[in-house]
XYZ file of C-alpha atoms in Angstrom:
316
model
C -7.766 -32.043 -19.765
C -6.149 -28.655 -19.469
C -3.088 -26.479 -19.845
C -3.457 -25.755 -23.533
C -1.761 -22.440 -23.021
C 0.989 -22.251 -25.608
C 1.124 -19.424 -28.119
C 3.520 -19.828 -31.088
C 6.354 -17.335 -31.245
C 5.390 -14.009 -32.744
C 1.643 -14.676 -32.708
C -0.486 -12.166 -30.881
C -3.123 -13.024 -28.366
C -6.665 -13.249 -29.762
C -8.748 -10.105 -29.948
C -9.649 -8.332 -26.745
C -13.331 -9.212 -27.054
C -12.528 -12.841 -26.308
C -10.367 -11.815 -23.356
C -13.197 -9.719 -21.958
C -15.808 -12.437 -22.521
C -13.561 -14.975 -20.808
C -13.171 -12.738 -17.762
C -16.930 -12.297 -17.378
C -17.553 -16.010 -17.917
C -15.011 -16.746 -15.185
C -16.767 -14.363 -12.832
C -20.130 -16.045 -13.460
C -18.733 -19.563 -13.041
C -16.810 -18.670 -9.899
C -19.898 -17.020 -8.389
C -21.846 -20.219 -9.060
C -18.995 -22.200 -7.530
C -19.124 -20.102 -4.349
C -22.883 -20.602 -4.071
C -22.669 -24.376 -4.513
C -19.717 -24.588 -2.126
C -21.743 -22.831 0.544
C -24.631 -25.237 -0.025
C -22.296 -28.224 0.384
C -20.287 -26.968 3.350
C -23.343 -25.987 5.412
C -24.941 -29.441 5.307
C -25.556 -31.517 8.458
C -22.820 -34.039 7.607
C -19.522 -33.228 5.951
C -16.808 -35.660 4.957
C -13.532 -34.009 5.911
C -11.615 -34.983 2.769
C -14.352 -33.765 0.433
C -14.609 -30.530 2.421
C -10.867 -30.027 1.958
C -11.332 -30.562 -1.777
C -14.016 -27.883 -1.888
C -11.900 -25.359 0.014
C -8.798 -26.109 -2.063
C -10.788 -25.715 -5.285
C -12.165 -22.386 -4.069
C -8.681 -21.035 -3.366
C -7.275 -22.316 -6.654
C -10.153 -20.959 -8.730
C -10.111 -17.628 -6.930
C -6.490 -17.203 -7.979
C -7.321 -18.443 -11.480
C -10.169 -15.946 -11.836
C -7.919 -13.114 -10.662
C -5.294 -14.182 -13.198
C -7.849 -14.130 -16.022
C -8.917 -10.614 -15.052
C -5.266 -9.595 -14.782
C -4.554 -10.973 -18.236
C -7.510 -9.045 -19.651
C -6.382 -5.839 -17.969
C -2.837 -6.302 -19.274
C -4.133 -6.855 -22.785
C -6.203 -3.685 -22.825
C -3.479 -1.669 -21.142
C -0.717 -2.683 -23.553
C -2.469 -3.391 -26.822
C -5.650 -1.328 -26.897
C -4.352 1.759 -25.128
C -0.702 1.891 -26.197
C -0.754 -0.301 -29.290
C 1.941 -2.659 -27.970
C 1.204 -6.203 -29.221
C 1.343 -8.996 -26.666
C 3.272 -11.947 -28.032
C 4.092 -15.378 -26.717
C 3.448 -16.406 -23.111
C 3.567 -14.219 -20.028
C 3.990 -14.834 -16.324
C 0.240 -14.448 -15.870
C -0.467 -17.092 -18.471
C 2.085 -19.467 -16.962
C 0.522 -19.045 -13.522
C -2.910 -19.731 -15.002
C -1.556 -22.964 -16.484
C -0.304 -24.058 -13.053
C -3.505 -23.212 -11.178
C -5.600 -24.921 -13.830
C -3.431 -27.958 -13.169
C -4.198 -27.636 -9.462
C -7.956 -27.574 -10.122
C -7.653 -30.615 -12.377
C -5.657 -32.517 -9.738
C -8.278 -31.723 -7.096
C -10.990 -33.046 -9.403
C -9.020 -36.240 -9.994
C -8.435 -36.718 -6.266
C -12.135 -36.241 -5.525
C -13.374 -38.838 -7.998
C -10.560 -41.219 -7.105
C -11.585 -41.046 -3.437
C -15.201 -41.621 -4.423
C -14.268 -44.600 -6.586
C -12.211 -46.223 -3.841
C -14.903 -45.505 -1.247
C -17.507 -47.333 -3.311
C -15.490 -50.230 -4.729
C -12.472 -50.679 -2.391
C -10.516 -51.536 -5.550
C -6.891 -51.131 -4.479
C -5.284 -52.077 -7.779
C -7.425 -49.802 -9.925
C -7.126 -46.960 -7.423
C -3.334 -47.338 -7.301
C -3.116 -47.137 -11.096
C -5.279 -44.019 -11.206
C -3.283 -42.462 -8.356
C -0.019 -43.035 -10.226
C -1.464 -41.476 -13.394
C -2.827 -38.537 -11.397
C 0.581 -37.805 -9.875
C 2.254 -38.137 -13.280
C -0.305 -35.768 -14.791
C 0.255 -33.189 -12.051
C 4.048 -33.334 -12.491
C 3.877 -32.989 -16.286
C 1.361 -30.146 -16.063
C 3.496 -28.316 -13.499
C 6.557 -28.768 -15.707
C 4.569 -27.389 -18.627
C 3.701 -24.236 -16.708
C 7.313 -23.744 -15.640
C 8.600 -24.238 -19.194
C 6.126 -21.707 -20.545
C 7.378 -19.209 -17.957
C 11.109 -19.855 -18.482
C 11.038 -19.996 -22.290
C 8.244 -17.622 -23.361
C 9.906 -16.852 -26.689
C 10.399 -20.552 -27.493
C 6.826 -21.700 -27.032
C 6.808 -23.882 -30.103
C 6.576 -27.611 -30.841
C 8.697 -28.833 -27.851
C 6.558 -27.105 -25.241
C 3.410 -27.787 -27.240
C 4.186 -31.504 -27.048
C 4.365 -31.264 -23.248
C 1.060 -29.416 -23.264
C -0.600 -32.082 -25.411
C 0.836 -34.844 -23.216
C -0.514 -33.262 -20.032
C -3.928 -32.652 -21.554
C -4.186 -36.145 -23.039
C -3.214 -37.780 -19.758
C -5.755 -35.713 -17.833
C -8.551 -36.646 -20.234
C -7.520 -40.306 -20.076
C -7.748 -40.266 -16.265
C -11.297 -38.889 -16.411
C -12.399 -41.513 -18.911
C -10.622 -44.279 -16.994
C -12.379 -43.358 -13.749
C -15.740 -43.250 -15.536
C -15.097 -46.673 -17.099
C -13.901 -48.256 -13.836
C -16.863 -46.863 -11.909
C -19.273 -48.178 -14.536
C -17.641 -51.606 -14.602
C -17.515 -52.098 -10.842
C -20.874 -50.561 -9.880
C -22.899 -52.360 -12.559
C -21.382 -55.626 -11.336
C -22.455 -55.108 -7.723
C -25.451 -57.014 -6.336
C -27.265 -55.724 -3.279
C -30.513 -56.736 -1.591
C -31.849 -53.329 -0.688
C -33.335 -51.028 -3.306
C -32.115 -47.907 -1.505
C -28.521 -49.094 -1.795
C -29.023 -49.912 -5.466
C -30.450 -46.442 -6.019
C -27.488 -44.714 -4.372
C -24.966 -46.778 -6.324
C -26.772 -46.037 -9.571
C -26.704 -42.304 -8.880
C -23.027 -42.327 -7.957
C -22.266 -44.167 -11.192
C -24.350 -41.852 -13.392
C -23.030 -38.641 -11.845
C -19.395 -39.790 -11.963
C -19.674 -40.989 -15.550
C -21.327 -37.728 -16.625
C -18.580 -35.679 -14.995
C -15.840 -37.746 -16.607
C -17.288 -37.338 -20.067
C -17.941 -33.617 -19.511
C -14.351 -32.823 -18.592
C -13.081 -35.023 -21.418
C -15.250 -33.188 -23.948
C -13.862 -29.878 -22.710
C -10.370 -31.271 -23.247
C -11.145 -32.435 -26.773
C -12.552 -29.020 -27.634
C -9.375 -27.422 -26.316
C -7.244 -29.713 -28.469
C -9.302 -28.910 -31.548
C -9.468 -25.154 -31.165
C -5.822 -24.650 -30.213
C -5.036 -25.596 -33.824
C -8.185 -24.228 -35.476
C -9.350 -21.031 -33.757
C -7.180 -19.458 -31.070
C -9.850 -17.085 -29.759
C -12.205 -19.980 -28.944
C -9.307 -21.898 -27.395
C -8.469 -18.920 -25.179
C -12.053 -18.733 -23.923
C -12.189 -22.459 -23.099
C -8.772 -22.526 -21.471
C -9.576 -19.519 -19.283
C -12.644 -21.298 -17.865
C -11.324 -24.859 -17.578
C -10.356 -24.676 -13.914
C -13.843 -23.555 -12.925
C -15.429 -26.309 -15.030
C -13.448 -28.984 -13.187
C -14.431 -27.641 -9.782
C -18.089 -27.341 -10.759
C -18.187 -31.029 -11.684
C -17.244 -31.832 -8.074
C -19.853 -29.523 -6.603
C -22.643 -30.572 -8.955
C -21.979 -34.210 -8.062
C -22.303 -33.470 -4.363
C -25.335 -31.202 -4.696
C -27.284 -33.493 -7.034
C -26.589 -36.604 -4.980
C -27.504 -34.769 -1.796
C -30.774 -33.525 -3.320
C -31.750 -36.942 -4.677
C -31.022 -38.606 -1.334
C -33.130 -35.981 0.406
C -36.044 -36.837 -1.887
C -35.681 -40.493 -0.913
C -35.666 -39.605 2.780
C -38.821 -37.508 2.405
C -40.561 -40.327 0.558
C -39.577 -42.789 3.278
C -40.977 -40.503 5.987
C -44.192 -40.019 4.011
C -44.577 -43.787 3.568
C -44.130 -44.410 7.284
C -46.747 -41.785 8.070
C -49.304 -43.266 5.690
C -48.828 -46.771 7.049
C -49.152 -45.602 10.633
C -52.172 -43.445 9.917
C -54.028 -46.202 8.057
C -53.819 -48.523 11.043
C -53.488 -46.363 14.145
C -57.124 -45.298 14.073
C -58.457 -48.797 13.501
C -60.315 -49.915 16.662
C -60.661 -53.494 15.357
C -59.685 -56.675 17.093
C -56.198 -58.004 17.889
C -55.744 -59.139 14.292
C -55.512 -55.502 13.258
C -52.771 -54.883 15.804
C -50.834 -57.899 14.560
C -51.058 -56.667 10.980
C -49.853 -53.227 12.034
C -46.955 -54.777 13.908
C -45.867 -56.804 10.918
C -46.004 -53.878 8.553
C -44.298 -51.596 11.030
C -41.497 -54.086 11.501
C -41.009 -54.287 7.753
C -40.611 -50.529 7.601
C -38.275 -50.543 10.576
C -36.160 -53.305 9.086
C -35.550 -51.142 6.044
C -34.918 -47.948 7.960
C -31.458 -48.984 9.146
C -30.540 -49.712 5.538
C -31.464 -46.187 4.559
C -29.494 -44.931 7.520
C -26.514 -47.062 6.568
C -26.710 -45.730 3.039
C -26.255 -42.217 4.351
C -23.697 -42.988 7.010
C -21.773 -46.098 5.892
C -18.361 -44.944 4.636
C -18.419 -47.303 1.683
C -21.696 -46.276 0.098
C -23.364 -43.216 1.495
C -21.194 -40.788 3.369
C -18.120 -41.699 1.370
C -19.827 -41.053 -1.907
C -21.967 -38.088 -0.917
C -21.103 -36.934 2.556
C -22.540 -33.474 2.354
């Protein structure tokens, strides 16, 4: 999923235009991340764990964005101005590997918590948790190796990089598959609950495939075109964090549409009968229809507040 940050010995960094484009792309993505984070954190209800994920992702991606700008500045200072070629890995690049790993781990933790909140699948969640910890350890080791042995960034370290990236992509696909399998097998009476589950499934599956595609592109371009690889790698941390925020924002917006439609329906039913001066039969009909609406209202409320379906999956 990430950490494809190994330059072969004696090979220069890609041209400065890619470095500069990557820095501006990071600035745009991080600005969007800040805007979406504000929209999520200022909502009426906030799940504490998901709020922690948002704040942690902001800190990690702020450092990552600074590192990308620092790498660009170093490139222009050494290579463009003084003609000194930059070879192999640097401390800045190693730090970017580590903080990209942090962003990826936060993304895994977020979707793992969402999966467990919806399905209560202990076995599947335990397997994903073990893989997530293993991925974080391997990715951290990769960043440390790149820093300690910058002149030996060849096949041994590249194999660690490929292992970390492959494991991260596998976790994303596994979570998407498990969510699809468990949610499509659930049966519920209320349509509002079915709608929420369907959205959680679609958004989670889309995010898993998005991050996996980014990983595949990184794998391809690290061997084909280094300048494209550098651009993708520099933005990967922000992509992972944006998948979290887009999930929360889209689910929050779609649930708000449902709430507005429910309020509008209640108003129309009340208005169509409240002004009817007919006999008692009209009052009885109003009472029956009103009770039907009221009997469904708690379900909508449970969908937004029950920790298993609503608040756990989209608390903000």
